Short mmCIF file of C-alpha atoms and ligand atoms in Angstrom, two decimals:
data_model
loop_
_atom_site.label_atom_id
_atom_site.label_comp_id
_atom_site.label_asym_id
_atom_site.label_seq_id
_atom_site.Cartn_x
_atom_site.Cartn_y
_atom_site.Cartn_z
CA UNK A 203 35.62 43.46 -69.10
CA UNK A 204 36.45 43.14 -65.36
CA UNK A 205 38.51 40.27 -64.22
CA UNK A 206 35.70 38.82 -62.02
CA UNK A 207 33.17 38.77 -64.92
CA UNK A 208 35.82 37.30 -67.22
CA UNK A 209 36.62 34.49 -64.83
CA UNK A 210 32.95 33.78 -64.13
CA UNK A 211 32.07 33.73 -67.80
CA UNK A 212 34.90 31.40 -68.56
CA UNK A 213 33.74 28.93 -65.94
CA UNK A 214 30.18 29.10 -67.28
CA UNK A 215 31.26 28.56 -70.87
CA UNK A 216 34.28 26.32 -70.56
CA UNK A 217 33.94 24.63 -67.18
CA UNK A 218 36.62 24.46 -64.49
CA UNK A 219 39.44 26.98 -64.73
CA UNK A 220 43.09 26.25 -64.12
CA UNK A 221 44.93 28.67 -61.80
CA UNK A 222 48.71 28.60 -61.46
CA UNK A 223 49.90 29.82 -58.05
CA UNK A 224 53.32 31.57 -58.11
CA UNK A 225 55.08 32.05 -54.78
CA UNK A 226 57.01 35.25 -55.49
CA UNK A 227 59.70 34.51 -52.86
CA UNK A 228 63.35 34.64 -53.76
CA UNK A 229 63.47 30.84 -53.74
CA UNK A 230 61.68 31.00 -57.08
CA UNK A 231 63.79 33.77 -58.57
CA UNK A 232 65.28 31.69 -61.39
CA UNK A 233 62.03 29.91 -62.07
CA UNK A 234 59.49 32.72 -62.26
CA UNK A 235 60.04 33.69 -65.90
CA UNK A 236 59.87 30.06 -67.05
CA UNK A 237 56.68 29.48 -65.06
CA UNK A 238 54.97 32.47 -66.69
CA UNK A 239 56.23 31.63 -70.21
CA UNK A 240 54.86 28.09 -69.83
CA UNK A 241 51.60 29.46 -68.43
CA UNK A 242 51.20 31.67 -71.47
CA UNK A 243 51.13 28.66 -73.79
CA UNK A 244 49.45 25.99 -71.61
CA UNK A 245 45.94 27.44 -71.27
CA UNK A 246 46.35 28.71 -67.76
CA UNK A 247 43.21 30.83 -67.00
CA UNK A 248 44.62 32.96 -64.19
CA UNK A 249 47.86 33.39 -62.22
CA UNK A 250 47.53 33.92 -58.49
CA UNK A 251 50.55 35.36 -56.80
CA UNK A 252 51.00 35.13 -53.05
CA UNK A 253 52.68 33.48 -50.11
CA UNK A 254 52.66 33.81 -46.35
CA UNK A 255 56.34 34.73 -46.06
CA UNK A 256 58.68 36.96 -48.15
CA UNK A 257 62.33 36.44 -47.43
CA UNK A 258 63.82 39.40 -49.25
CA UNK A 259 62.89 42.90 -50.45
CA UNK A 260 62.70 42.29 -54.22
CA UNK A 261 59.13 41.15 -54.20
CA UNK A 262 57.67 44.23 -55.96
CA UNK A 263 60.33 43.98 -58.81
CA UNK A 264 59.35 40.32 -59.28
CA UNK A 265 55.63 41.18 -59.66
CA UNK A 266 56.50 43.92 -62.24
CA UNK A 267 58.52 41.34 -64.16
CA UNK A 268 55.65 38.79 -64.04
CA UNK A 269 53.20 41.41 -65.26
CA UNK A 270 55.39 42.42 -68.13
CA UNK A 271 55.69 38.97 -69.60
CA UNK A 272 52.24 37.48 -68.73
CA UNK A 273 49.27 37.30 -71.12
CA UNK A 274 47.05 35.99 -68.34
CA UNK A 275 45.11 37.85 -65.61
CA UNK A 276 47.46 38.38 -62.69
CA UNK A 277 45.65 38.26 -59.35
CA UNK A 278 47.00 38.92 -55.92
CA UNK A 279 46.31 36.17 -53.41
CA UNK A 280 47.50 38.23 -50.45
CA UNK A 281 49.48 37.08 -47.51
CA UNK A 282 49.41 40.62 -46.16
CA UNK A 283 49.04 44.32 -47.15
CA UNK A 284 52.79 44.57 -47.88
CA UNK A 285 52.08 42.52 -51.05
CA UNK A 286 49.70 45.04 -52.66
CA UNK A 287 50.99 46.93 -55.70
CA UNK A 288 49.80 48.48 -58.94
CA UNK A 289 50.91 45.61 -61.18
CA UNK A 290 47.97 43.34 -60.35
CA UNK A 291 44.81 43.23 -62.55
CA UNK A 292 42.75 42.26 -59.48
CA UNK A 293 43.13 40.91 -55.95
CA UNK A 294 41.20 38.40 -53.86
CA UNK A 295 39.88 40.59 -51.10
CA UNK A 296 39.84 37.85 -48.51
CA UNK A 297 38.60 37.19 -45.02
CA UNK A 298 39.83 34.14 -43.19
CA UNK A 299 36.38 33.14 -42.10
CA UNK A 300 37.25 29.74 -40.65
CA UNK A 301 39.40 31.33 -37.99
CA UNK A 302 38.55 33.63 -35.10
CA UNK A 303 41.57 35.87 -35.29
CA UNK A 304 40.08 39.35 -35.76
CA UNK A 305 43.20 40.60 -37.57
CA UNK A 306 42.68 38.23 -40.45
CA UNK A 307 38.83 38.48 -40.30
CA UNK A 308 38.77 42.28 -40.76
CA UNK A 309 42.02 43.94 -39.47
CA UNK A 310 44.19 43.50 -42.61
CA UNK A 311 41.28 44.46 -44.78
CA UNK A 312 40.80 47.79 -43.03
CA UNK A 313 44.49 48.56 -43.40
CA UNK A 314 44.45 47.58 -47.09
CA UNK A 315 41.26 49.33 -48.15
CA UNK A 316 42.62 52.89 -48.61
CA UNK A 317 45.66 51.64 -50.43
CA UNK A 318 43.50 49.49 -52.72
CA UNK A 319 41.26 52.45 -53.46
CA UNK A 320 44.20 54.67 -54.16
CA UNK A 321 45.73 52.11 -56.67
CA UNK A 322 42.29 51.32 -58.21
CA UNK A 323 42.79 47.53 -58.04
CA UNK A 324 39.67 45.45 -58.76
CA UNK A 325 38.71 43.52 -55.62
CA UNK A 326 37.07 40.10 -55.61
CA UNK A 327 35.35 39.39 -52.32
CA UNK A 328 36.45 35.94 -51.13
CA UNK A 329 35.79 33.84 -48.11
CA UNK A 330 38.87 31.87 -47.15
CA UNK A 331 38.46 28.62 -45.31
CA UNK A 332 41.28 26.48 -44.05
CA UNK A 333 40.62 22.80 -44.16
CA UNK A 334 42.76 20.24 -42.36
CA UNK A 335 45.35 18.93 -44.77
CA UNK A 336 46.99 16.49 -42.35
CA UNK A 337 50.10 18.54 -41.53
CA UNK A 338 50.65 21.93 -40.02
CA UNK A 339 51.01 24.65 -42.68
CA UNK A 340 52.61 28.10 -42.79
CA UNK A 341 49.17 29.80 -43.20
CA UNK A 342 48.04 28.12 -39.98
CA UNK A 343 51.02 29.28 -38.14
CA UNK A 344 51.08 32.84 -39.42
CA UNK A 345 47.31 33.42 -39.08
CA UNK A 346 47.11 31.72 -35.71
CA UNK A 347 44.01 29.90 -36.73
CA UNK A 348 43.10 26.21 -36.73
CA UNK A 349 41.81 24.40 -39.83
CA UNK A 350 38.36 22.87 -39.91
CA UNK A 351 38.34 19.09 -39.78
CA UNK A 352 37.23 17.35 -42.98
CA UNK A 353 34.92 15.18 -40.86
CA UNK A 354 32.90 18.19 -39.76
CA UNK A 355 30.95 18.90 -42.95
CA UNK A 356 28.26 20.67 -40.88
CA UNK A 357 30.88 23.11 -39.63
CA UNK A 358 32.35 23.60 -43.09
CA UNK A 359 28.88 24.16 -44.67
CA UNK A 360 27.94 26.71 -41.94
CA UNK A 361 31.02 28.72 -42.85
CA UNK A 362 30.33 28.39 -46.56
CA UNK A 363 26.70 29.57 -46.20
CA UNK A 364 27.77 32.51 -43.94
CA UNK A 365 30.10 33.63 -46.72
CA UNK A 366 27.31 33.38 -49.28
CA UNK A 367 24.88 35.30 -47.11
CA UNK A 368 27.51 37.95 -46.54
CA UNK A 369 27.65 38.47 -50.35
CA UNK A 370 31.08 37.07 -50.99
CA UNK A 371 31.76 36.06 -54.63
CA UNK A 372 34.35 33.33 -54.25
CA UNK A 373 34.93 30.68 -51.66
CA UNK A 374 38.44 29.38 -51.30
CA UNK A 375 38.79 25.90 -49.73
CA UNK A 376 42.51 25.78 -48.73
CA UNK A 377 44.39 22.78 -47.38
CA UNK A 378 47.58 24.90 -47.27
CA UNK A 379 50.54 24.99 -49.60
CA UNK A 380 52.27 21.63 -49.70
CA UNK A 381 49.59 19.98 -47.55
CA UNK A 382 49.89 16.27 -47.10
CA UNK A 383 46.27 15.72 -48.10
CA UNK A 384 44.30 17.94 -50.41
CA UNK A 385 40.68 18.87 -49.85
CA UNK A 386 38.61 15.69 -50.27
CA UNK A 387 36.25 15.20 -53.21
CA UNK A 388 33.22 14.72 -50.92
CA UNK A 389 33.78 18.13 -49.30
CA UNK A 390 34.04 19.88 -52.70
CA UNK A 391 30.95 17.98 -53.98
CA UNK A 392 28.90 19.02 -50.94
CA UNK A 393 30.03 22.65 -51.04
CA UNK A 394 29.42 22.88 -54.75
CA UNK A 395 25.95 21.35 -54.49
CA UNK A 396 24.72 23.27 -51.48
CA UNK A 397 26.04 26.78 -52.19
CA UNK A 398 25.95 29.30 -55.02
CA UNK A 399 29.53 30.49 -54.66
CA UNK A 400 32.26 29.98 -57.17
CA UNK A 401 34.55 27.52 -55.51
CA UNK A 402 38.30 27.74 -55.53
CA UNK A 403 40.18 24.65 -54.35
CA UNK A 404 43.88 24.51 -53.57
CA UNK A 405 46.63 23.15 -51.39
CA UNK A 406 48.43 19.78 -51.69
CA UNK A 407 47.16 19.00 -55.23
CA UNK A 408 50.02 16.79 -56.36
CA UNK A 409 48.87 15.04 -59.56
CA UNK A 410 46.77 15.83 -62.61
CA UNK A 411 44.44 13.03 -61.56
CA UNK A 412 43.80 14.84 -58.24
CA UNK A 413 43.10 18.01 -60.14
CA UNK A 414 40.68 16.20 -62.51
CA UNK A 415 38.75 14.74 -59.60
CA UNK A 416 38.30 18.15 -57.99
CA UNK A 417 37.10 19.59 -61.31
CA UNK A 418 34.64 16.69 -61.61
CA UNK A 419 33.52 17.27 -58.01
CA UNK A 420 32.42 20.82 -58.85
CA UNK A 421 35.41 23.15 -58.21
CA UNK A 422 35.19 26.28 -60.42
CA UNK A 423 38.92 26.93 -59.94
CA UNK A 424 41.69 24.46 -59.21
CA UNK A 425 44.87 26.08 -57.89
CA UNK A 426 48.23 24.31 -58.29
CA UNK A 427 51.50 25.74 -56.91
CA UNK A 428 54.15 23.40 -55.45
CA UNK A 429 53.59 20.44 -57.85
CA UNK A 430 54.29 22.62 -60.83
CA UNK A 431 57.08 24.59 -59.10
CA UNK A 432 58.81 21.20 -58.59
CA UNK A 433 58.08 19.83 -62.15
CA UNK A 434 57.29 22.52 -64.62
CA UNK A 435 56.71 19.98 -67.35
CA UNK A 436 53.53 18.86 -65.51
CA UNK A 437 51.81 22.14 -66.40
CA UNK A 438 50.36 20.81 -69.59
CA UNK A 439 49.08 17.61 -67.95
CA UNK A 440 47.43 19.66 -65.23
CA UNK A 441 45.88 21.95 -67.79
CA UNK A 442 44.33 18.97 -69.78
CA UNK A 443 43.18 17.25 -66.55
CA UNK A 444 41.41 20.34 -65.27
CA UNK A 445 39.83 21.44 -68.58
CA UNK A 446 38.74 17.84 -69.33
C1 1GP B 593 48.22 27.44 -51.47
O1 1GP B 593 46.34 26.57 -52.54
C2 1GP B 593 47.65 26.97 -52.77
O2 1GP B 593 47.60 28.54 -51.04
C3 1GP B 593 48.52 25.99 -53.53
O3 1GP B 593 49.07 24.95 -52.73
O4 1GP B 593 51.45 24.85 -53.31
O5 1GP B 593 50.22 22.84 -52.30
O6 1GP B 593 49.78 23.60 -54.72
P1 1GP B 593 50.23 24.04 -53.35
#
């Protein structure tokens, strides 16, 4: 079964899925194997791998290593085309629709498309929306786009509906890695209620309680990166909080 159908079925049957985000930068070199081994036994539904910046040239070796020890679907959450390789089971084929920088709306995708076809990686069409998380984030800086304010639910909903009408499968509400404030429950509730997209929520989710609230609010996928990178022993608590 394709990764997209597998993930969607799991959400339908089991409710909200738990996604572990691994930043494959060298700062995590010693941690990566541990993270994957813990994920294998803590009911993690998918692993996203991605980051805005890579500070060394060993990225592709790290992905090969992750793939070789993981029992979980490995999905590229791309920061750029240089992160594509044959080790992924699928990739989020994303457009940063909350911004107006043409390079991240369609430029990167055009450069990536022939490589993706050549490698035969499954693509999951995803609308990516940056939401203000109370601090400036790397993704904001690199993409040169401003996040949408949480008070402008009309603006957020217009972007969400545009993604739906364009035929995207997933909608990623992103506060940015390490954000001060995660996406608020009310925003997730509204988007889940008013759209038919599978909703991924991530950025600044610091506690299992936060993750549980987002699952209750209607997120299909809750993504946790930094909090688990900092305290790997929290993985099991996050898993229980998200799966309910
Ligand atoms: C970032 O949504 C992810 O793209 C995860 O963010 O590292 O803050 O969990 P954190």
